[in-house]
PDB file of C-alpha atoms in Angstrom:
ATOM      1  CA  MET A  20      22.868  28.892 -65.851  1.00 81.00           C
ATOM      2  CA  ILE A  21      23.280  26.311 -63.098  1.00 93.00           C
ATOM      3  CA  THR A  22      26.070  23.831 -63.790  1.00 94.00           C
ATOM      4  CA  VAL A  23      27.189  20.552 -62.262  1.00 97.00           C
ATOM      5  CA  GLY A  24      29.721  21.030 -59.483  1.00 97.00           C
ATOM      6  CA  GLN A  25      28.649  24.491 -58.446  1.00 97.00           C
ATOM      7  CA  GLU A  26      27.141  25.297 -55.069  1.00 97.00           C
ATOM      8  CA  ALA A  27      23.346  25.022 -55.244  1.00 98.00           C
ATOM      9  CA  PRO A  28      21.671  28.418 -54.760  1.00 98.00           C
ATOM     10  CA  ALA A  29      20.502  28.726 -51.160  1.00 97.00           C
ATOM     11  CA  PHE A  30      16.807  29.173 -50.479  1.00 98.00           C
ATOM     12  CA  THR A  31      14.196  29.178 -47.747  1.00 98.00           C
ATOM     13  CA  LEU A  32      10.565  28.620 -48.751  1.00 98.00           C
ATOM     14  CA  PRO A  33       7.284  27.832 -47.009  1.00 98.00           C
ATOM     15  CA  ALA A  34       6.543  24.112 -47.188  1.00 98.00           C
ATOM     16  CA  SER A  35       3.355  22.094 -47.214  1.00 96.00           C
ATOM     17  CA  ASN A  36       4.037  20.906 -43.645  1.00 96.00           C
ATOM     18  CA  GLY A  37       3.692  24.481 -42.352  1.00 95.00           C
ATOM     19  CA  GLU A  38       7.423  24.955 -41.821  1.00 96.00           C
ATOM     20  CA  MET A  39      10.008  27.029 -43.626  1.00 98.00           C
ATOM     21  CA  ILE A  40      12.438  24.718 -45.427  1.00 97.00           C
ATOM     22  CA  SER A  41      15.941  25.850 -46.247  1.00 97.00           C
ATOM     23  CA  LEU A  42      18.439  24.028 -48.397  1.00 97.00           C
ATOM     24  CA  ASP A  43      21.061  24.452 -45.645  1.00 96.00           C
ATOM     25  CA  SER A  44      18.915  22.416 -43.240  1.00 96.00           C
ATOM     26  CA  LEU A  45      19.192  19.433 -45.603  1.00 97.00           C
ATOM     27  CA  ARG A  46      23.002  19.261 -45.690  1.00 96.00           C
ATOM     28  CA  GLY A  47      24.162  15.682 -45.334  1.00 97.00           C
ATOM     29  CA  LYS A  48      21.337  14.335 -47.506  1.00 97.00           C
ATOM     30  CA  ASN A  49      20.901  14.164 -51.256  1.00 98.00           C
ATOM     31  CA  VAL A  50      18.119  16.466 -52.441  1.00 98.00           C
ATOM     32  CA  VAL A  51      15.981  16.067 -55.540  1.00 98.00           C
ATOM     33  CA  LEU A  52      14.654  19.562 -56.198  1.00 98.00           C
ATOM     34  CA  TYR A  53      12.130  19.362 -58.967  1.00 98.00           C
ATOM     35  CA  PHE A  54      10.452  22.431 -60.426  1.00 98.00           C
ATOM     36  CA  TYR A  55       7.066  21.981 -62.040  1.00 98.00           C
ATOM     37  CA  PRO A  56       4.597  24.474 -63.562  1.00 96.00           C
ATOM     38  CA  LYS A  57       1.281  23.925 -61.748  1.00 97.00           C
ATOM     39  CA  ASP A  58      -0.558  21.732 -59.255  1.00 97.00           C
ATOM     40  CA  MET A  59      -3.336  19.478 -60.605  1.00 96.00           C
ATOM     41  CA  THR A  60      -2.291  19.680 -64.273  1.00 95.00           C
ATOM     42  CA  PRO A  61      -1.834  16.373 -66.140  1.00 94.00           C
ATOM     43  CA  GLY A  62       1.951  16.334 -66.584  1.00 94.00           C
ATOM     44  CA  CYS A  63       2.623  17.701 -63.108  1.00 96.00           C
ATOM     45  CA  THR A  64       0.259  15.161 -61.564  1.00 96.00           C
ATOM     46  CA  THR A  65       1.965  12.277 -63.379  1.00 97.00           C
ATOM     47  CA  GLU A  66       5.394  13.494 -62.281  1.00 97.00           C
ATOM     48  CA  ALA A  67       4.294  13.957 -58.645  1.00 98.00           C
ATOM     49  CA  CYS A  68       2.658  10.518 -58.558  1.00 98.00           C
ATOM     50  CA  ASP A  69       5.803   8.924 -60.009  1.00 98.00           C
ATOM     51  CA  PHE A  70       7.876  10.560 -57.246  1.00 98.00           C
ATOM     52  CA  ARG A  71       5.255   9.303 -54.780  1.00 98.00           C
ATOM     53  CA  ASP A  72       5.409   5.750 -56.088  1.00 98.00           C
ATOM     54  CA  TYR A  73       9.213   5.630 -55.907  1.00 98.00           C
ATOM     55  CA  HIS A  74       9.474   7.625 -52.660  1.00 98.00           C
ATOM     56  CA  PRO A  75      10.501   4.638 -50.468  1.00 98.00           C
ATOM     57  CA  GLU A  76      13.445   3.987 -52.791  1.00 97.00           C
ATOM     58  CA  PHE A  77      14.570   7.620 -52.578  1.00 98.00           C
ATOM     59  CA  GLU A  78      14.348   7.408 -48.778  1.00 97.00           C
ATOM     60  CA  LYS A  79      16.542   4.270 -48.767  1.00 97.00           C
ATOM     61  CA  LEU A  80      19.162   6.302 -50.648  1.00 97.00           C
ATOM     62  CA  ASP A  81      19.034   9.087 -48.013  1.00 96.00           C
ATOM     63  CA  THR A  82      17.467  11.405 -50.585  1.00 98.00           C
ATOM     64  CA  VAL A  83      14.872  14.087 -49.887  1.00 98.00           C
ATOM     65  CA  VAL A  84      12.393  14.904 -52.674  1.00 98.00           C
ATOM     66  CA  LEU A  85      11.069  18.472 -52.827  1.00 98.00           C
ATOM     67  CA  GLY A  86       8.622  19.760 -55.425  1.00 98.00           C
ATOM     68  CA  VAL A  87       8.622  23.499 -56.187  1.00 98.00           C
ATOM     69  CA  SER A  88       6.024  25.509 -58.083  1.00 98.00           C
ATOM     70  CA  PRO A  89       4.608  29.035 -57.983  1.00 98.00           C
ATOM     71  CA  ASP A  90       1.379  27.675 -56.440  1.00 98.00           C
ATOM     72  CA  ASP A  91       0.479  28.707 -52.890  1.00 98.00           C
ATOM     73  CA  LEU A  92       0.302  26.387 -49.882  1.00 97.00           C
ATOM     74  CA  LYS A  93      -3.480  26.051 -50.125  1.00 97.00           C
ATOM     75  CA  SER A  94      -3.127  24.691 -53.668  1.00 97.00           C
ATOM     76  CA  HIS A  95      -0.284  22.404 -52.549  1.00 97.00           C
ATOM     77  CA  ASP A  96      -2.438  21.064 -49.698  1.00 97.00           C
ATOM     78  CA  LYS A  97      -5.196  20.064 -52.143  1.00 97.00           C
ATOM     79  CA  PHE A  98      -2.667  18.484 -54.517  1.00 98.00           C
ATOM     80  CA  ILE A  99      -1.054  16.478 -51.702  1.00 98.00           C
ATOM     81  CA  ALA A 100      -4.415  15.337 -50.313  1.00 97.00           C
ATOM     82  CA  LYS A 101      -5.806  14.324 -53.694  1.00 98.00           C
ATOM     83  CA  HIS A 102      -2.750  12.270 -54.686  1.00 98.00           C
ATOM     84  CA  ASP A 103      -1.450  11.204 -51.243  1.00 98.00           C
ATOM     85  CA  LEU A 104       1.990  12.738 -51.816  1.00 98.00           C
ATOM     86  CA  PRO A 105       4.518  11.730 -49.123  1.00 98.00           C
ATOM     87  CA  PHE A 106       7.034  14.538 -49.778  1.00 98.00           C
ATOM     88  CA  LEU A 107       6.984  18.296 -49.262  1.00 98.00           C
ATOM     89  CA  LEU A 108       5.897  20.824 -51.840  1.00 98.00           C
ATOM     90  CA  LEU A 109       7.404  24.295 -51.585  1.00 98.00           C
ATOM     91  CA  ALA A 110       5.528  27.482 -52.457  1.00 98.00           C
ATOM     92  CA  ASP A 111       7.672  29.758 -54.619  1.00 98.00           C
ATOM     93  CA  THR A 112       4.847  32.254 -55.189  1.00 97.00           C
ATOM     94  CA  GLU A 113       7.222  35.106 -56.081  1.00 97.00           C
ATOM     95  CA  HIS A 114       9.298  32.715 -58.254  1.00 97.00           C
ATOM     96  CA  GLU A 115      12.511  33.928 -56.612  1.00 97.00           C
ATOM     97  CA  VAL A 116      13.940  30.419 -56.264  1.00 98.00           C
ATOM     98  CA  ALA A 117      12.858  29.489 -59.799  1.00 98.00           C
ATOM     99  CA  GLU A 118      14.720  32.568 -61.033  1.00 97.00           C
ATOM    100  CA  ALA A 119      17.813  31.711 -58.962  1.00 97.00           C
ATOM    101  CA  TYR A 120      17.849  28.258 -60.552  1.00 98.00           C
ATOM    102  CA  GLY A 121      17.221  29.651 -64.049  1.00 97.00           C
ATOM    103  CA  VAL A 122      13.908  27.876 -64.619  1.00 97.00           C
ATOM    104  CA  TRP A 123      11.588  30.923 -64.702  1.00 97.00           C
ATOM    105  CA  THR A 124      11.451  31.386 -68.459  1.00 96.00           C
ATOM    106  CA  LEU A 125       9.444  32.753 -71.333  1.00 94.00           C
ATOM    107  CA  LYS A 126       7.004  30.101 -72.516  1.00 91.00           C
ATOM    108  CA  LYS A 127       4.584  29.923 -75.439  1.00 88.00           C
ATOM    109  CA  MET A 128       1.222  28.209 -75.618  1.00 84.00           C
ATOM    110  CA  TYR A 129      -1.488  28.671 -78.214  1.00 90.00           C
ATOM    111  CA  GLY A 130       0.427  31.607 -79.677  1.00 91.00           C
ATOM    112  CA  LYS A 131       0.611  33.476 -76.357  1.00 92.00           C
ATOM    113  CA  GLU A 132       3.816  34.243 -74.519  1.00 94.00           C
ATOM    114  CA  TYR A 133       4.032  34.217 -70.729  1.00 93.00           C
ATOM    115  CA  MET A 134       6.533  33.651 -67.947  1.00 95.00           C
ATOM    116  CA  GLY A 135       6.464  30.303 -66.185  1.00 95.00           C
ATOM    117  CA  ILE A 136       8.385  27.330 -64.853  1.00 96.00           C
ATOM    118  CA  GLU A 137      10.387  25.210 -67.265  1.00 96.00           C
ATOM    119  CA  ARG A 138      10.051  21.687 -65.847  1.00 97.00           C
ATOM    120  CA  THR A 139      13.546  20.966 -64.527  1.00 98.00           C
ATOM    121  CA  THR A 140      15.031  18.657 -61.894  1.00 98.00           C
ATOM    122  CA  PHE A 141      18.193  19.340 -59.912  1.00 98.00           C
ATOM    123  CA  LEU A 142      20.040  16.722 -57.897  1.00 98.00           C
ATOM    124  CA  ILE A 143      21.958  18.306 -55.025  1.00 98.00           C
ATOM    125  CA  ASP A 144      24.551  16.177 -53.240  1.00 97.00           C
ATOM    126  CA  ARG A 145      25.198  15.875 -49.504  1.00 97.00           C
ATOM    127  CA  GLU A 146      27.646  18.817 -49.613  1.00 96.00           C
ATOM    128  CA  GLY A 147      25.130  21.145 -51.260  1.00 97.00           C
ATOM    129  CA  LYS A 148      26.614  21.015 -54.738  1.00 97.00           C
ATOM    130  CA  ILE A 149      24.748  20.410 -57.983  1.00 98.00           C
ATOM    131  CA  ALA A 150      25.330  16.759 -58.928  1.00 98.00           C
ATOM    132  CA  LYS A 151      23.068  16.583 -62.003  1.00 98.00           C
ATOM    133  CA  VAL A 152      20.569  18.734 -63.914  1.00 97.00           C
ATOM    134  CA  TRP A 153      17.697  17.462 -66.031  1.00 97.00           C
ATOM    135  CA  PRO A 154      16.459  20.459 -68.101  1.00 96.00           C
ATOM    136  CA  LYS A 155      13.185  20.541 -70.050  1.00 94.00           C
ATOM    137  CA  VAL A 156      12.031  17.317 -68.406  1.00 96.00           C
ATOM    138  CA  LYS A 157       9.804  14.905 -70.276  1.00 95.00           C
ATOM    139  CA  VAL A 158       7.717  13.242 -67.564  1.00 94.00           C
ATOM    140  CA  ALA A 159       7.689   9.661 -68.881  1.00 93.00           C
ATOM    141  CA  GLU A 160      10.449   7.599 -67.205  1.00 95.00           C
ATOM    142  CA  HIS A 161      11.980  10.733 -65.621  1.00 97.00           C
ATOM    143  CA  VAL A 162      11.667   9.677 -61.987  1.00 97.00           C
ATOM    144  CA  GLN A 163      13.189   6.263 -62.703  1.00 97.00           C
ATOM    145  CA  GLU A 164      16.088   7.991 -64.473  1.00 97.00           C
ATOM    146  CA  VAL A 165      16.715  10.237 -61.444  1.00 98.00           C
ATOM    147  CA  LEU A 166      16.571   7.264 -59.094  1.00 97.00           C
ATOM    148  CA  GLN A 167      18.973   5.249 -61.254  1.00 97.00           C
ATOM    149  CA  TYR A 168      21.433   8.156 -61.365  1.00 98.00           C
ATOM    150  CA  ILE A 169      21.423   8.429 -57.553  1.00 97.00           C
ATOM    151  CA  LYS A 170      21.978   4.676 -57.202  1.00 96.00           C
ATOM    152  CA  GLU A 171      24.919   4.758 -59.603  1.00 96.00           C
ATOM    153  CA  HIS A 172      26.576   8.000 -58.503  1.00 95.00           C
ATOM    154  CA  LEU A 173      25.476   9.003 -54.988  1.00 92.00           C
ATOM    155  CA  GLY A 174      24.126   5.813 -53.421  1.00 76.00           C
TER     156      GLY A 174
END
């Protein structure tokens, strides 16, 4: 289980801009690392569009927003184009990073069990430590809550 104050698990993943993004390369900035189940689904679309709409405010607070899902880059490209997302999406197709962060879990839907992403947001501070964790995220008002926390604690 990831806890506040611990070093954020390092990762390097392919990003929607064609580059490999590593957490180490973002030292000195706050990072909102949000894990979501699937591109183009209703809840994930709402969450992504909320991050889009508040993106300028995150930038003012020297905060990078990164979305992570098991979808591939082709899927991410469509998602970004359809919703004009101004931040990078990372492809965790082997769910290694999701596992490292403890968000690859057993889920149930319509009586079936399967492994998938538990919608979770991690705030990583400028030193690479976990500043806050929002587990089992409910999409409504979530992005505003993250933004408010950064303003009050890391701004």
